[in-house]
Amino acid sequence: MRGVFSTGLLDGFLARGFNPFDFYIGVSSGSTNIAAYLAEMPGRNHIIYTDYSLRPEFISFSRFIRGGHLLDLDWLWEITIREIRLDLDRIYSSRKPFFVVLTDVESGQACYKLTSADNLEHVIKASSSVPLFYRNFPEVDGRPKSDGGLADPLPVGEAIRLGASRIMVVRSRPRGYLKRRGASEYIVSMHVRHYPLLRKTVLSQEKRYNDSVALIRNPPPGIDIIEICPPRGFAVSRLTRDRLVLQQGYEQGRAMAAEAVALWNKGKNKE
């Protein structure tokens, strides 16, 4: 649910006609937000966060206790495709590459999947499938995949490898946040214990996350990185269900858009 911030930010970009990027890399809920941005559908994902995601068909603790999904991505994808489907033709009309990060269940490694109109909806679902919360592992290219944030939550290193020299990184945590291993990592690691390499990845998330933050703050020579984070008052957590809190998080993202555009243009003017 913390992705409501980036949905607000990207809707603010759309309101300003701002899209200077050559390619895009999305992770987990961030990939769905980029998809709506590229489809030029402002408000689409705001509805998902403040309506569909709060319905009992999607999130149900009683179902989870009985062995079902806590977050039913199958239901969410089916109803949103039926009622507010992404404009896939518009997303790919610019011919700019859009990658989505997945975690390969068997190897535990990050997979950077180049998407197309034919595979996008399934790939972003796979990238959003947090283990335990969603009990299936969707297959992509014949292999089971999981939440991209497990293997590479902040894929700035991959952006550099792909040739980017100016990068905007949008985080879902305040600037001062560094990841620490907590109870949730141990619980998820037990859930995936039959996949030892994935379990190892789950238990080492904090190092990869914090290494990526260090790279953002100290990029290689010739690389300019703009980091956009929620403000300190951002109160949305992973499973927030309070519509007013989610609306506030969305508005905080919208408000940040002007600053983000100014930072990008300031760096551009230096070139």
mmCIF file of N, CA, C and O in Angstrom, residues 82-150:
data_model
loop_
_atom_site.group_PDB
_atom_site.id
_atom_site.type_symbol
_atom_site.label_atom_id
_atom_site.label_comp_id
_atom_site.label_asym_id
_atom_site.label_seq_id
_atom_site.Cartn_x
_atom_site.Cartn_y
_atom_site.Cartn_z
ATOM 1 N N ARG A 82 -11.123 -6.226 -16.063
ATOM 2 C CA ARG A 82 -12.486 -6.158 -16.599
ATOM 3 C C ARG A 82 -13.060 -4.736 -16.544
ATOM 4 O O ARG A 82 -13.761 -4.300 -17.469
ATOM 5 N N GLU A 83 -12.759 -3.991 -15.477
ATOM 6 C CA GLU A 83 -13.438 -2.715 -15.254
ATOM 7 C C GLU A 83 -12.590 -1.482 -15.573
ATOM 8 O O GLU A 83 -13.143 -0.462 -16.010
ATOM 9 N N ILE A 84 -11.282 -1.541 -15.350
ATOM 10 C CA ILE A 84 -10.439 -0.361 -15.607
ATOM 11 C C ILE A 84 -9.109 -0.810 -16.217
ATOM 12 O O ILE A 84 -8.035 -0.487 -15.717
ATOM 13 N N ARG A 85 -9.182 -1.545 -17.297
ATOM 14 C CA ARG A 85 -7.983 -2.146 -17.881
ATOM 15 C C ARG A 85 -6.995 -1.090 -18.367
ATOM 16 O O ARG A 85 -7.385 -0.023 -18.878
ATOM 17 N N LEU A 86 -5.721 -1.378 -18.217
ATOM 18 C CA LEU A 86 -4.662 -0.521 -18.731
ATOM 19 C C LEU A 86 -4.777 -0.393 -20.248
ATOM 20 O O LEU A 86 -5.137 -1.354 -20.939
ATOM 21 N N ASP A 87 -4.436 0.778 -20.756
ATOM 22 C CA ASP A 87 -4.401 0.994 -22.207
ATOM 23 C C ASP A 87 -3.049 0.482 -22.714
ATOM 24 O O ASP A 87 -2.066 1.215 -22.785
ATOM 25 N N LEU A 88 -3.011 -0.785 -23.072
ATOM 26 C CA LEU A 88 -1.753 -1.423 -23.447
ATOM 27 C C LEU A 88 -1.178 -0.829 -24.726
ATOM 28 O O LEU A 88 0.045 -0.692 -24.859
ATOM 29 N N ASP A 89 -2.023 -0.465 -25.660
ATOM 30 C CA ASP A 89 -1.529 0.119 -26.910
ATOM 31 C C ASP A 89 -0.796 1.428 -26.648
ATOM 32 O O ASP A 89 0.270 1.686 -27.229
ATOM 33 N N ARG A 90 -1.345 2.242 -25.755
ATOM 34 C CA ARG A 90 -0.703 3.522 -25.450
ATOM 35 C C ARG A 90 0.620 3.318 -24.718
ATOM 36 O O ARG A 90 1.595 4.032 -24.965
ATOM 37 N N ILE A 91 0.673 2.343 -23.825
ATOM 38 C CA ILE A 91 1.902 2.090 -23.068
ATOM 39 C C ILE A 91 3.072 1.856 -24.013
ATOM 40 O O ILE A 91 4.175 2.376 -23.813
ATOM 41 N N TYR A 92 2.850 1.080 -25.066
ATOM 42 C CA TYR A 92 3.958 0.682 -25.930
ATOM 43 C C TYR A 92 4.029 1.490 -27.223
ATOM 44 O O TYR A 92 4.879 1.192 -28.077
ATOM 45 N N SER A 93 3.187 2.522 -27.327
ATOM 46 C CA SER A 93 3.226 3.345 -28.549
ATOM 47 C C SER A 93 4.512 4.152 -28.648
ATOM 48 O O SER A 93 4.963 4.479 -29.747
ATOM 49 N N SER A 94 5.122 4.474 -27.497
ATOM 50 C CA SER A 94 6.356 5.275 -27.515
ATOM 51 C C SER A 94 7.577 4.424 -27.862
ATOM 52 O O SER A 94 8.642 4.964 -28.163
ATOM 53 N N ARG A 95 7.426 3.108 -27.776
ATOM 54 C CA ARG A 95 8.517 2.158 -28.044
ATOM 55 C C ARG A 95 9.697 2.327 -27.079
ATOM 56 O O ARG A 95 10.835 1.980 -27.399
ATOM 57 N N LYS A 96 9.435 2.895 -25.906
ATOM 58 C CA LYS A 96 10.470 2.986 -24.883
ATOM 59 C C LYS A 96 10.448 1.725 -24.031
ATOM 60 O O LYS A 96 9.379 1.282 -23.596
ATOM 61 N N PRO A 97 11.597 1.100 -23.767
ATOM 62 C CA PRO A 97 11.614 -0.151 -23.011
ATOM 63 C C PRO A 97 11.062 0.020 -21.588
ATOM 64 O O PRO A 97 11.365 0.993 -20.897
ATOM 65 N N PHE A 98 10.260 -0.944 -21.174
ATOM 66 C CA PHE A 98 9.693 -0.984 -19.832
ATOM 67 C C PHE A 98 10.029 -2.359 -19.242
ATOM 68 O O PHE A 98 9.525 -3.377 -19.692
ATOM 69 N N PHE A 99 10.935 -2.351 -18.254
ATOM 70 C CA PHE A 99 11.366 -3.580 -17.590
ATOM 71 C C PHE A 99 10.650 -3.722 -16.246
ATOM 72 O O PHE A 99 10.381 -2.725 -15.566
ATOM 73 N N VAL A 100 10.386 -4.956 -15.868
ATOM 74 C CA VAL A 100 9.793 -5.253 -14.567
ATOM 75 C C VAL A 100 10.694 -6.258 -13.860
ATOM 76 O O VAL A 100 11.121 -7.254 -14.457
ATOM 77 N N VAL A 101 10.980 -5.984 -12.581
ATOM 78 C CA VAL A 101 11.855 -6.853 -11.803
ATOM 79 C C VAL A 101 11.047 -7.995 -11.195
ATOM 80 O O VAL A 101 9.998 -7.778 -10.570
ATOM 81 N N LEU A 102 11.536 -9.210 -11.386
ATOM 82 C CA LEU A 102 10.972 -10.413 -10.799
ATOM 83 C C LEU A 102 12.053 -11.114 -9.983
ATOM 84 O O LEU A 102 13.246 -10.897 -10.216
ATOM 85 N N THR A 103 11.643 -11.951 -9.062
ATOM 86 C CA THR A 103 12.579 -12.822 -8.366
ATOM 87 C C THR A 103 12.318 -14.255 -8.796
ATOM 88 O O THR A 103 11.184 -14.747 -8.681
ATOM 89 N N ASP A 104 13.341 -14.909 -9.324
ATOM 90 C CA ASP A 104 13.212 -16.301 -9.727
ATOM 91 C C ASP A 104 13.188 -17.181 -8.478
ATOM 92 O O ASP A 104 14.117 -17.137 -7.659
ATOM 93 N N VAL A 105 12.123 -17.952 -8.324
ATOM 94 C CA VAL A 105 11.922 -18.732 -7.105
ATOM 95 C C VAL A 105 12.999 -19.798 -6.936
ATOM 96 O O VAL A 105 13.468 -20.061 -5.818
ATOM 97 N N GLU A 106 13.424 -20.414 -8.016
ATOM 98 C CA GLU A 106 14.364 -21.529 -7.911
ATOM 99 C C GLU A 106 15.811 -21.075 -7.708
ATOM 100 O O GLU A 106 16.575 -21.730 -7.004
ATOM 101 N N SER A 107 16.180 -19.944 -8.307
ATOM 102 C CA SER A 107 17.558 -19.469 -8.178
ATOM 103 C C SER A 107 17.724 -18.376 -7.128
ATOM 104 O O SER A 107 18.833 -18.106 -6.674
ATOM 105 N N GLY A 108 16.614 -17.714 -6.787
ATOM 106 C CA GLY A 108 16.676 -16.586 -5.861
ATOM 107 C C GLY A 108 17.227 -15.317 -6.475
ATOM 108 O O GLY A 108 17.400 -14.307 -5.787
ATOM 109 N N GLN A 109 17.481 -15.324 -7.792
ATOM 110 C CA GLN A 109 18.107 -14.190 -8.464
ATOM 111 C C GLN A 109 17.068 -13.240 -9.058
ATOM 112 O O GLN A 109 15.945 -13.634 -9.369
ATOM 113 N N ALA A 110 17.479 -11.990 -9.242
ATOM 114 C CA ALA A 110 16.620 -11.007 -9.898
ATOM 115 C C ALA A 110 16.555 -11.284 -11.389
ATOM 116 O O ALA A 110 17.551 -11.679 -12.013
ATOM 117 N N CYS A 111 15.394 -11.062 -11.961
ATOM 118 C CA CYS A 111 15.163 -11.195 -13.397
ATOM 119 C C CYS A 111 14.557 -9.883 -13.877
ATOM 120 O O CYS A 111 13.559 -9.419 -13.313
ATOM 121 N N TYR A 112 15.168 -9.279 -14.877
ATOM 122 C CA TYR A 112 14.703 -7.990 -15.394
ATOM 123 C C TYR A 112 13.986 -8.258 -16.716
ATOM 124 O O TYR A 112 14.609 -8.356 -17.771
ATOM 125 N N LYS A 113 12.682 -8.384 -16.636
ATOM 126 C CA LYS A 113 11.882 -8.830 -17.771
ATOM 127 C C LYS A 113 11.452 -7.648 -18.630
ATOM 128 O O LYS A 113 10.788 -6.724 -18.146
ATOM 129 N N LEU A 114 11.844 -7.670 -19.893
ATOM 130 C CA LEU A 114 11.372 -6.666 -20.842
ATOM 131 C C LEU A 114 9.924 -6.988 -21.182
ATOM 132 O O LEU A 114 9.628 -8.085 -21.660
ATOM 133 N N THR A 115 9.030 -6.048 -20.939
ATOM 134 C CA THR A 115 7.605 -6.321 -21.100
ATOM 135 C C THR A 115 7.111 -5.922 -22.489
ATOM 136 O O THR A 115 7.767 -5.180 -23.222
ATOM 137 N N SER A 116 5.930 -6.426 -22.805
ATOM 138 C CA SER A 116 5.242 -6.097 -24.052
ATOM 139 C C SER A 116 3.752 -6.076 -23.759
ATOM 140 O O SER A 116 3.301 -6.473 -22.666
ATOM 141 N N ALA A 117 2.963 -5.657 -24.732
ATOM 142 C CA ALA A 117 1.517 -5.656 -24.554
ATOM 143 C C ALA A 117 0.990 -7.059 -24.292
ATOM 144 O O ALA A 117 -0.045 -7.238 -23.639
ATOM 145 N N ASP A 118 1.685 -8.058 -24.790
ATOM 146 C CA ASP A 118 1.236 -9.441 -24.639
ATOM 147 C C ASP A 118 1.478 -10.003 -23.248
ATOM 148 O O ASP A 118 0.745 -10.890 -22.799
ATOM 149 N N ASN A 119 2.524 -9.516 -22.551
ATOM 150 C CA ASN A 119 2.860 -10.148 -21.273
ATOM 151 C C ASN A 119 2.754 -9.227 -20.057
ATOM 152 O O ASN A 119 2.877 -9.694 -18.916
ATOM 153 N N LEU A 120 2.532 -7.942 -20.264
ATOM 154 C CA LEU A 120 2.654 -6.984 -19.161
ATOM 155 C C LEU A 120 1.761 -7.328 -17.976
ATOM 156 O O LEU A 120 2.218 -7.346 -16.826
ATOM 157 N N GLU A 121 0.493 -7.570 -18.213
ATOM 158 C CA GLU A 121 -0.434 -7.764 -17.097
ATOM 159 C C GLU A 121 -0.020 -8.952 -16.227
ATOM 160 O O GLU A 121 -0.094 -8.883 -14.996
ATOM 161 N N HIS A 122 0.438 -10.011 -16.842
ATOM 162 C CA HIS A 122 0.864 -11.172 -16.070
ATOM 163 C C HIS A 122 2.187 -10.900 -15.355
ATOM 164 O O HIS A 122 2.365 -11.304 -14.185
ATOM 165 N N VAL A 123 3.091 -10.189 -16.005
ATOM 166 C CA VAL A 123 4.409 -9.944 -15.415
ATOM 167 C C VAL A 123 4.306 -9.027 -14.198
ATOM 168 O O VAL A 123 4.953 -9.271 -13.164
ATOM 169 N N ILE A 124 3.495 -7.971 -14.270
ATOM 170 C CA ILE A 124 3.379 -7.081 -13.109
ATOM 171 C C ILE A 124 2.669 -7.784 -11.954
ATOM 172 O O ILE A 124 2.926 -7.483 -10.780
ATOM 173 N N LYS A 125 1.800 -8.718 -12.267
ATOM 174 C CA LYS A 125 1.170 -9.524 -11.203
ATOM 175 C C LYS A 125 2.223 -10.384 -10.512
ATOM 176 O O LYS A 125 2.263 -10.462 -9.277
ATOM 177 N N ALA A 126 3.081 -11.010 -11.306
ATOM 178 C CA ALA A 126 4.141 -11.842 -10.723
ATOM 179 C C ALA A 126 5.072 -11.015 -9.854
ATOM 180 O O ALA A 126 5.489 -11.443 -8.769
ATOM 181 N N SER A 127 5.409 -9.802 -10.307
ATOM 182 C CA SER A 127 6.318 -8.937 -9.551
ATOM 183 C C SER A 127 5.703 -8.477 -8.243
ATOM 184 O O SER A 127 6.418 -8.125 -7.300
ATOM 185 N N SER A 128 4.376 -8.495 -8.152
ATOM 186 C CA SER A 128 3.666 -8.029 -6.960
ATOM 187 C C SER A 128 3.291 -9.160 -6.011
ATOM 188 O O SER A 128 2.650 -8.913 -4.990
ATOM 189 N N SER A 129 3.671 -10.387 -6.340
ATOM 190 C CA SER A 129 3.218 -11.550 -5.565
ATOM 191 C C SER A 129 4.134 -11.798 -4.370
ATOM 192 O O SER A 129 5.067 -12.604 -4.432
ATOM 193 N N VAL A 130 3.879 -11.107 -3.290
ATOM 194 C CA VAL A 130 4.680 -11.230 -2.072
ATOM 195 C C VAL A 130 4.467 -12.621 -1.467
ATOM 196 O O VAL A 130 3.327 -13.020 -1.203
ATOM 197 N N PRO A 131 5.533 -13.382 -1.253
ATOM 198 C CA PRO A 131 5.373 -14.728 -0.696
ATOM 199 C C PRO A 131 4.621 -14.709 0.636
ATOM 200 O O PRO A 131 4.765 -13.782 1.424
ATOM 201 N N LEU A 132 3.829 -15.712 0.853
ATOM 202 C CA LEU A 132 2.979 -15.904 2.024
ATOM 203 C C LEU A 132 1.708 -15.069 1.918
ATOM 204 O O LEU A 132 0.609 -15.592 2.074
ATOM 205 N N PHE A 133 1.836 -13.760 1.640
ATOM 206 C CA PHE A 133 0.639 -12.933 1.469
ATOM 207 C C PHE A 133 -0.183 -13.435 0.282
ATOM 208 O O PHE A 133 -1.406 -13.427 0.321
ATOM 209 N N TYR A 134 0.520 -13.811 -0.779
ATOM 210 C CA TYR A 134 -0.096 -14.453 -1.943
ATOM 211 C C TYR A 134 0.608 -15.791 -2.087
ATOM 212 O O TYR A 134 1.826 -15.847 -2.220
ATOM 213 N N ARG A 135 -0.144 -16.876 -2.057
ATOM 214 C CA ARG A 135 0.459 -18.184 -1.842
ATOM 215 C C ARG A 135 0.907 -18.881 -3.121
ATOM 216 O O ARG A 135 1.499 -19.959 -3.051
ATOM 217 N N ASN A 136 0.651 -18.285 -4.295
ATOM 218 C CA ASN A 136 1.083 -18.891 -5.552
ATOM 219 C C ASN A 136 2.377 -18.251 -6.044
ATOM 220 O O ASN A 136 2.727 -17.134 -5.653
ATOM 221 N N PHE A 137 3.054 -18.953 -6.940
ATOM 222 C CA PHE A 137 4.217 -18.422 -7.632
ATOM 223 C C PHE A 137 3.898 -18.413 -9.133
ATOM 224 O O PHE A 137 4.015 -19.446 -9.791
ATOM 225 N N PRO A 138 3.483 -17.275 -9.690
ATOM 226 C CA PRO A 138 3.153 -17.233 -11.120
ATOM 227 C C PRO A 138 4.358 -17.593 -11.973
ATOM 228 O O PRO A 138 5.492 -17.215 -11.656
ATOM 229 N N GLU A 139 4.123 -18.305 -13.031
ATOM 230 C CA GLU A 139 5.215 -18.678 -13.926
ATOM 231 C C GLU A 139 5.400 -17.634 -15.022
ATOM 232 O O GLU A 139 4.436 -17.158 -15.616
ATOM 233 N N VAL A 140 6.649 -17.264 -15.253
ATOM 234 C CA VAL A 140 7.028 -16.387 -16.356
ATOM 235 C C VAL A 140 8.180 -17.070 -17.083
ATOM 236 O O VAL A 140 9.170 -17.466 -16.448
ATOM 237 N N ASP A 141 8.041 -17.228 -18.365
ATOM 238 C CA ASP A 141 9.044 -17.946 -19.173
ATOM 239 C C ASP A 141 9.282 -19.357 -18.638
ATOM 240 O O ASP A 141 10.414 -19.871 -18.630
ATOM 241 N N GLY A 142 8.208 -19.974 -18.147
ATOM 242 C CA GLY A 142 8.294 -21.358 -17.713
ATOM 243 C C GLY A 142 8.913 -21.596 -16.359
ATOM 244 O O GLY A 142 9.149 -22.744 -15.975
ATOM 245 N N ARG A 143 9.174 -20.527 -15.604
ATOM 246 C CA ARG A 143 9.775 -20.671 -14.276
ATOM 247 C C ARG A 143 8.948 -19.901 -13.253
ATOM 248 O O ARG A 143 8.451 -18.810 -13.550
ATOM 249 N N PRO A 144 8.815 -20.431 -12.028
ATOM 250 C CA PRO A 144 8.046 -19.724 -11.004
ATOM 251 C C PRO A 144 8.755 -18.446 -10.565
ATOM 252 O O PRO A 144 9.966 -18.434 -10.356
ATOM 253 N N LYS A 145 7.974 -17.384 -10.436
ATOM 254 C CA LYS A 145 8.518 -16.082 -10.051
ATOM 255 C C LYS A 145 7.785 -15.541 -8.833
ATOM 256 O O LYS A 145 6.670 -15.949 -8.514
ATOM 257 N N SER A 146 8.419 -14.575 -8.190
ATOM 258 C CA SER A 146 7.850 -13.954 -7.002
ATOM 259 C C SER A 146 8.158 -12.453 -7.008
ATOM 260 O O SER A 146 8.719 -11.924 -7.969
ATOM 261 N N ASP A 147 7.787 -11.810 -5.920
ATOM 262 C CA ASP A 147 7.938 -10.361 -5.739
ATOM 263 C C ASP A 147 9.342 -9.893 -6.119
ATOM 264 O O ASP A 147 10.337 -10.357 -5.557
ATOM 265 N N GLY A 148 9.424 -8.961 -7.063
ATOM 266 C CA GLY A 148 10.716 -8.466 -7.504
ATOM 267 C C GLY A 148 11.507 -7.773 -6.414
ATOM 268 O O GLY A 148 12.740 -7.722 -6.466
ATOM 269 N N GLY A 149 10.803 -7.262 -5.398
ATOM 270 C CA GLY A 149 11.482 -6.562 -4.325
ATOM 271 C C GLY A 149 12.332 -7.454 -3.439
ATOM 272 O O GLY A 149 13.175 -6.953 -2.698
ATOM 273 N N LEU A 150 12.148 -8.760 -3.541
ATOM 274 C CA LEU A 150 12.979 -9.664 -2.743
ATOM 275 C C LEU A 150 14.424 -9.628 -3.211
ATOM 276 O O LEU A 150 15.351 -9.593 -2.405
#
